[in-house]
PDB file of C-alpha atoms in Angstrom:
ATOM      1  CA  MET A   4      12.293  -9.963 -34.436  1.00 52.00           C
ATOM      2  CA  TRP A   5       9.303 -11.513 -32.914  1.00 49.00           C
ATOM      3  CA  LEU A   6      11.298 -14.609 -31.568  1.00 51.00           C
ATOM      4  CA  ILE A   7      13.485 -12.125 -29.403  1.00 54.00           C
ATOM      5  CA  SER A   8      10.395 -10.446 -27.996  1.00 53.00           C
ATOM      6  CA  VAL A   9       8.787 -13.868 -27.192  1.00 50.00           C
ATOM      7  CA  SER A  10      12.081 -14.834 -25.565  1.00 51.00           C
ATOM      8  CA  PHE A  11      12.255 -11.599 -23.483  1.00 51.00           C
ATOM      9  CA  PHE A  12       8.853 -12.205 -22.507  1.00 52.00           C
ATOM     10  CA  PHE A  13       9.458 -15.750 -21.178  1.00 50.00           C
ATOM     11  CA  LEU A  14      12.593 -14.634 -19.582  1.00 47.00           C
ATOM     12  CA  MET A  15      10.659 -12.100 -17.712  1.00 50.00           C
ATOM     13  CA  ILE A  16       8.059 -14.640 -16.544  1.00 50.00           C
ATOM     14  CA  TRP A  17      11.057 -16.809 -15.491  1.00 47.00           C
ATOM     15  CA  THR A  18      12.544 -14.181 -13.476  1.00 46.00           C
ATOM     16  CA  SER A  19       9.209 -13.512 -11.579  1.00 46.00           C
ATOM     17  CA  LEU A  20       8.742 -17.215 -10.874  1.00 44.00           C
ATOM     18  CA  SER A  21      12.184 -17.869  -9.630  1.00 42.00           C
ATOM     19  CA  LYS A  22      11.678 -15.663  -6.690  1.00 44.00           C
ATOM     20  CA  ASP A  23      11.252 -18.061  -3.833  1.00 46.00           C
ATOM     21  CA  PRO A  24       8.153 -17.808  -1.886  1.00 54.00           C
ATOM     22  CA  ASP A  25       8.057 -17.449   1.729  1.00 69.00           C
ATOM     23  CA  GLU A  26      10.030 -19.618   3.871  1.00 87.00           C
ATOM     24  CA  VAL A  27       7.763 -22.213   5.307  1.00 92.00           C
ATOM     25  CA  ILE A  28       8.377 -23.741   8.719  1.00 93.00           C
ATOM     26  CA  THR A  29       6.646 -26.867   9.719  1.00 94.00           C
ATOM     27  CA  VAL A  30       6.098 -27.209  13.454  1.00 95.00           C
ATOM     28  CA  LYS A  31       3.991 -29.690  15.662  1.00 95.00           C
ATOM     29  CA  HIS A  32       1.103 -28.536  17.492  1.00 95.00           C
ATOM     30  CA  GLY A  33       2.009 -27.392  20.833  1.00 94.00           C
ATOM     31  CA  GLU A  34       5.675 -26.710  20.239  1.00 95.00           C
ATOM     32  CA  HIS A  35       7.446 -23.380  20.156  1.00 96.00           C
ATOM     33  CA  VAL A  36       8.765 -21.912  16.941  1.00 96.00           C
ATOM     34  CA  THR A  37      11.219 -19.019  16.072  1.00 96.00           C
ATOM     35  CA  LEU A  38      10.117 -16.661  13.428  1.00 96.00           C
ATOM     36  CA  GLN A  39      13.332 -15.327  12.133  1.00 95.00           C
ATOM     37  CA  CYS A  40      13.770 -11.475  10.749  1.00 94.00           C
ATOM     38  CA  TRP A  41      16.719  -9.519  10.583  1.00 92.00           C
ATOM     39  CA  GLY A  42      16.774  -5.576  10.698  1.00 90.00           C
ATOM     40  CA  PHE A  43      19.658  -3.109  10.604  1.00 87.00           C
ATOM     41  CA  THR A  44      22.897  -3.515  12.434  1.00 86.00           C
ATOM     42  CA  ASP A  45      23.975   0.215  11.752  1.00 84.00           C
ATOM     43  CA  ALA A  46      21.013   2.104  13.190  1.00 83.00           C
ATOM     44  CA  PRO A  47      18.753   1.480  16.224  1.00 86.00           C
ATOM     45  CA  ILE A  48      15.548  -0.044  15.531  1.00 88.00           C
ATOM     46  CA  GLU A  49      12.553   2.518  16.285  1.00 90.00           C
ATOM     47  CA  LEU A  50       9.729   0.349  14.966  1.00 93.00           C
ATOM     48  CA  LEU A  51       9.051  -3.475  14.785  1.00 95.00           C
ATOM     49  CA  GLU A  52       5.726  -4.964  13.710  1.00 96.00           C
ATOM     50  CA  TRP A  53       5.176  -8.621  13.510  1.00 97.00           C
ATOM     51  CA  SER A  54       1.686  -9.087  11.871  1.00 96.00           C
ATOM     52  CA  ARG A  55      -0.534 -11.386   9.961  1.00 96.00           C
ATOM     53  CA  PRO A  56      -2.527 -10.014   6.958  1.00 94.00           C
ATOM     54  CA  GLU A  57      -6.041 -11.280   8.015  1.00 93.00           C
ATOM     55  CA  LEU A  58      -5.766  -9.682  11.510  1.00 93.00           C
ATOM     56  CA  THR A  59      -6.135  -6.021  12.475  1.00 92.00           C
ATOM     57  CA  ASP A  60      -4.028  -6.303  15.794  1.00 94.00           C
ATOM     58  CA  TYR A  61      -0.461  -7.313  15.680  1.00 96.00           C
ATOM     59  CA  VAL A  62       1.282 -10.522  16.752  1.00 97.00           C
ATOM     60  CA  TRP A  63       4.032  -8.407  18.366  1.00 95.00           C
ATOM     61  CA  TYR A  64       4.500  -4.577  18.252  1.00 96.00           C
ATOM     62  CA  TYR A  65       7.609  -2.509  19.420  1.00 94.00           C
ATOM     63  CA  ARG A  66       8.044   1.161  19.179  1.00 93.00           C
ATOM     64  CA  GLU A  67      10.211   3.775  21.123  1.00 86.00           C
ATOM     65  CA  GLN A  68      12.121   0.977  22.795  1.00 87.00           C
ATOM     66  CA  ARG A  69       9.478  -1.001  24.431  1.00 90.00           C
ATOM     67  CA  SER A  70       6.780  -3.408  23.459  1.00 91.00           C
ATOM     68  CA  TYR A  71       3.096  -2.703  23.573  1.00 92.00           C
ATOM     69  CA  GLU A  72       0.776  -5.424  24.426  1.00 91.00           C
ATOM     70  CA  LYS A  73      -2.311  -3.277  24.217  1.00 92.00           C
ATOM     71  CA  TYR A  74      -1.879  -3.493  20.345  1.00 94.00           C
ATOM     72  CA  GLN A  75      -1.236  -7.099  20.419  1.00 94.00           C
ATOM     73  CA  HIS A  76      -3.924  -9.624  19.115  1.00 96.00           C
ATOM     74  CA  LEU A  77      -5.664 -11.443  21.974  1.00 95.00           C
ATOM     75  CA  SER A  78      -4.523 -14.935  20.814  1.00 95.00           C
ATOM     76  CA  TYR A  79      -0.896 -14.052  20.948  1.00 96.00           C
ATOM     77  CA  LYS A  80      -0.840 -12.324  24.463  1.00 94.00           C
ATOM     78  CA  GLY A  81       1.646 -13.941  26.593  1.00 94.00           C
ATOM     79  CA  ARG A  82       2.905 -16.280  23.914  1.00 96.00           C
ATOM     80  CA  VAL A  83       5.292 -14.148  21.886  1.00 96.00           C
ATOM     81  CA  LYS A  84       8.779 -12.796  22.992  1.00 94.00           C
ATOM     82  CA  LEU A  85      11.779 -11.540  21.286  1.00 94.00           C
ATOM     83  CA  ARG A  86      14.625 -14.023  20.769  1.00 95.00           C
ATOM     84  CA  ASP A  87      17.140 -11.356  21.791  1.00 93.00           C
ATOM     85  CA  PRO A  88      15.489  -8.628  23.719  1.00 91.00           C
ATOM     86  CA  GLU A  89      18.533  -6.445  22.890  1.00 90.00           C
ATOM     87  CA  MET A  90      18.009  -7.036  19.351  1.00 90.00           C
ATOM     88  CA  LYS A  91      21.798  -7.239  18.895  1.00 89.00           C
ATOM     89  CA  ASN A  92      23.095  -7.321  15.227  1.00 89.00           C
ATOM     90  CA  GLY A  93      19.637  -6.614  14.015  1.00 90.00           C
ATOM     91  CA  ASP A  94      18.167  -9.793  15.149  1.00 93.00           C
ATOM     92  CA  VAL A  95      14.383  -9.128  15.626  1.00 94.00           C
ATOM     93  CA  SER A  96      13.241 -12.641  15.599  1.00 96.00           C
ATOM     94  CA  VAL A  97      10.272 -13.642  17.868  1.00 96.00           C
ATOM     95  CA  ILE A  98       9.562 -16.951  19.534  1.00 97.00           C
ATOM     96  CA  LEU A  99       5.829 -18.012  19.503  1.00 97.00           C
ATOM     97  CA  LYS A 100       5.100 -20.607  22.204  1.00 96.00           C
ATOM     98  CA  GLU A 101       2.720 -23.400  22.234  1.00 95.00           C
ATOM     99  CA  VAL A 102       1.755 -23.225  18.372  1.00 96.00           C
ATOM    100  CA  THR A 103      -1.810 -23.839  17.771  1.00 94.00           C
ATOM    101  CA  PHE A 104      -3.666 -24.729  14.425  1.00 95.00           C
ATOM    102  CA  SER A 105      -4.924 -21.169  14.291  1.00 94.00           C
ATOM    103  CA  ASP A 106      -1.407 -19.931  14.050  1.00 96.00           C
ATOM    104  CA  ALA A 107      -0.821 -21.671  10.838  1.00 95.00           C
ATOM    105  CA  GLY A 108      -0.244 -19.109   7.900  1.00 95.00           C
ATOM    106  CA  ARG A 109       1.832 -16.098   6.871  1.00 96.00           C
ATOM    107  CA  TYR A 110       3.510 -13.815   9.183  1.00 97.00           C
ATOM    108  CA  GLU A 111       5.158 -10.443   8.214  1.00 96.00           C
ATOM    109  CA  CYS A 112       8.151  -8.502   9.767  1.00 96.00           C
ATOM    110  CA  PHE A 113       8.519  -4.733   9.347  1.00 95.00           C
ATOM    111  CA  VAL A 114      11.508  -3.074  10.648  1.00 94.00           C
ATOM    112  CA  GLY A 115      11.956   0.739  10.668  1.00 91.00           C
ATOM    113  CA  THR A 116      14.491   3.079  11.779  1.00 87.00           C
ATOM    114  CA  ARG A 117      14.802   6.951  12.308  1.00 82.00           C
ATOM    115  CA  ARG A 118      16.668   7.247   9.039  1.00 76.00           C
ATOM    116  CA  THR A 119      13.163   6.247   7.311  1.00 71.00           C
ATOM    117  CA  ARG A 120      14.859   3.052   6.387  1.00 78.00           C
ATOM    118  CA  ASN A 121      12.597   0.073   6.276  1.00 89.00           C
ATOM    119  CA  LYS A 122      12.752  -3.647   5.815  1.00 90.00           C
ATOM    120  CA  ARG A 123       9.931  -6.095   5.151  1.00 91.00           C
ATOM    121  CA  SER A 124       9.983  -9.965   5.090  1.00 92.00           C
ATOM    122  CA  SER A 125       7.727 -12.832   5.504  1.00 94.00           C
ATOM    123  CA  ILE A 126       7.526 -16.298   6.708  1.00 94.00           C
ATOM    124  CA  SER A 127       4.798 -18.931   6.982  1.00 95.00           C
ATOM    125  CA  ILE A 128       3.982 -21.696   9.459  1.00 95.00           C
ATOM    126  CA  ARG A 129       2.597 -25.080   8.768  1.00 95.00           C
ATOM    127  CA  VAL A 130       1.258 -26.891  11.764  1.00 95.00           C
ATOM    128  CA  GLU A 131       1.116 -30.641  12.018  1.00 94.00           C
ATOM    129  CA  GLN A 132      -0.839 -32.751  14.477  1.00 86.00           C
ATOM    130  CA  THR A 133       0.783 -35.642  16.216  1.00 69.00           C
ATOM    131  CA  THR A 134      -1.682 -38.513  17.212  1.00 64.00           C
ATOM    132  CA  LYS A 135      -1.191 -41.833  19.155  1.00 54.00           C
ATOM    133  CA  ASP A 136      -2.169 -44.898  16.872  1.00 46.00           C
ATOM    134  CA  THR A 137      -2.685 -47.627  19.164  1.00 47.00           C
ATOM    135  CA  SER A 138      -4.560 -50.069  16.749  1.00 50.00           C
ATOM    136  CA  GLY A 139      -1.592 -51.970  16.314  1.00 49.00           C
ATOM    137  CA  GLY A 140      -1.032 -52.847  19.814  1.00 44.00           C
ATOM    138  CA  GLY A 141       1.899 -50.448  20.280  1.00 42.00           C
ATOM    139  CA  ASN A 142       2.274 -46.677  20.529  1.00 37.00           C
ATOM    140  CA  THR A 143       3.427 -45.403  17.268  1.00 39.00           C
ATOM    141  CA  GLU A 144       3.151 -41.878  16.224  1.00 40.00           C
ATOM    142  CA  ARG A 145       1.213 -41.068  12.834  1.00 38.00           C
ATOM    143  CA  GLU A 146       1.557 -37.496  11.724  1.00 39.00           C
ATOM    144  CA  ASN A 147      -1.366 -36.128  10.036  1.00 40.00           C
ATOM    145  CA  ARG A 148      -0.630 -33.122   7.997  1.00 39.00           C
ATOM    146  CA  ASP A 149      -3.070 -30.564   8.769  1.00 39.00           C
ATOM    147  CA  VAL A 150      -3.204 -26.851   8.458  1.00 41.00           C
ATOM    148  CA  GLY A 151      -1.267 -24.453   6.419  1.00 43.00           C
ATOM    149  CA  GLY A 152      -0.051 -26.812   3.721  1.00 41.00           C
ATOM    150  CA  ASN A 153       2.403 -25.912   0.923  1.00 39.00           C
ATOM    151  CA  MET A 154      -0.301 -25.159  -1.875  1.00 41.00           C
ATOM    152  CA  GLU A 155       1.469 -21.973  -2.858  1.00 44.00           C
ATOM    153  CA  ARG A 156       4.762 -23.566  -3.125  1.00 45.00           C
ATOM    154  CA  GLU A 157       3.351 -26.295  -5.211  1.00 48.00           C
ATOM    155  CA  LYS A 158       1.929 -23.742  -7.512  1.00 49.00           C
ATOM    156  CA  TRP A 159       5.407 -22.212  -7.875  1.00 52.00           C
ATOM    157  CA  ARG A 160       6.985 -25.455  -8.645  1.00 58.00           C
ATOM    158  CA  VAL A 161       4.447 -26.086 -11.579  1.00 59.00           C
ATOM    159  CA  GLY A 162       4.800 -22.533 -12.707  1.00 63.00           C
ATOM    160  CA  GLN A 163       8.549 -22.718 -12.750  1.00 67.00           C
ATOM    161  CA  ILE A 164       8.693 -26.089 -14.745  1.00 75.00           C
ATOM    162  CA  VAL A 165       6.287 -24.671 -17.314  1.00 70.00           C
ATOM    163  CA  ALA A 166       8.467 -21.588 -17.629  1.00 72.00           C
ATOM    164  CA  ILE A 167      11.634 -23.584 -17.921  1.00 80.00           C
ATOM    165  CA  VAL A 168       9.961 -25.824 -20.736  1.00 79.00           C
ATOM    166  CA  ILE A 169       8.822 -22.767 -22.675  1.00 83.00           C
ATOM    167  CA  LEU A 170      12.087 -21.059 -22.211  1.00 72.00           C
ATOM    168  CA  VAL A 171      13.894 -24.290 -23.515  1.00 83.00           C
ATOM    169  CA  PHE A 172      11.610 -24.483 -26.495  1.00 85.00           C
ATOM    170  CA  VAL A 173      12.059 -20.772 -27.339  1.00 84.00           C
ATOM    171  CA  ALA A 174      15.846 -20.911 -26.931  1.00 82.00           C
ATOM    172  CA  THR A 175      15.996 -24.030 -29.072  1.00 86.00           C
ATOM    173  CA  THR A 176      13.873 -22.354 -31.987  1.00 85.00           C
ATOM    174  CA  LEU A 177      15.945 -19.043 -31.756  1.00 80.00           C
ATOM    175  CA  ILE A 178      19.160 -21.223 -32.070  1.00 88.00           C
ATOM    176  CA  LEU A 179      17.767 -23.121 -35.124  1.00 84.00           C
ATOM    177  CA  MET A 180      16.412 -20.080 -36.829  1.00 82.00           C
ATOM    178  CA  ILE A 181      19.738 -18.371 -36.401  1.00 84.00           C
ATOM    179  CA  GLY A 182      21.638 -21.362 -37.769  1.00 78.00           C
ATOM    180  CA  VAL A 183      19.260 -21.300 -40.843  1.00 77.00           C
ATOM    181  CA  VAL A 184      19.950 -17.716 -41.705  1.00 75.00           C
ATOM    182  CA  VAL A 185      23.652 -18.180 -41.263  1.00 73.00           C
ATOM    183  CA  ALA A 186      23.654 -21.209 -43.461  1.00 73.00           C
ATOM    184  CA  VAL A 187      21.282 -19.464 -46.151  1.00 71.00           C
ATOM    185  CA  GLY A 188      23.566 -16.420 -45.845  1.00 68.00           C
ATOM    186  CA  VAL A 189      26.693 -18.513 -46.501  1.00 61.00           C
ATOM    187  CA  GLU A 190      25.225 -20.227 -49.502  1.00 65.00           C
ATOM    188  CA  GLN A 191      24.753 -16.768 -51.080  1.00 64.00           C
ATOM    189  CA  VAL A 192      28.130 -15.473 -50.820  1.00 56.00           C
ATOM    190  CA  PRO A 193      29.886 -15.706 -54.106  1.00 64.00           C
ATOM    191  CA  TYR A 194      33.407 -17.000 -54.079  1.00 58.00           C
TER     192      TYR A 194
END
């Protein structure tokens, strides 16, 4: 019985680890990037908030059919716009122009309707710097991976591998124990 409990415990760990972390978009410094988010297609969008956990102001704020720049963080003013201003088919994605290193990190999208239906999603940006390397006589580009690395994704992969190994071990042990119980039970049955 304890083996079933342990198997169930590891199955729960596996389920929690198998959730994919935020999508990570890699972009070069100075480029534009689209942060994708989808709202509802069957109800008008009343509230749209694009935010970053570490900021008190918004990256983009929309309410009552208009955007509010006064709630927008200073570093995003003039650099963020809706990909589709009409938000057709629930597309509430935004375009972030001229990405800087300080833009690296996690972005959260919150969509609300009058029917008190809400959706949340998140996405992360990783920013790379491109420098010119002229030491070899030519202009070859060398990319330096810089800000917003994939540390969380690496932790997730290691955790998932550990969970798989443990799950396989527990499943194998369970199958062997069931086999032994069945074999012992067959030997004890009189003919």
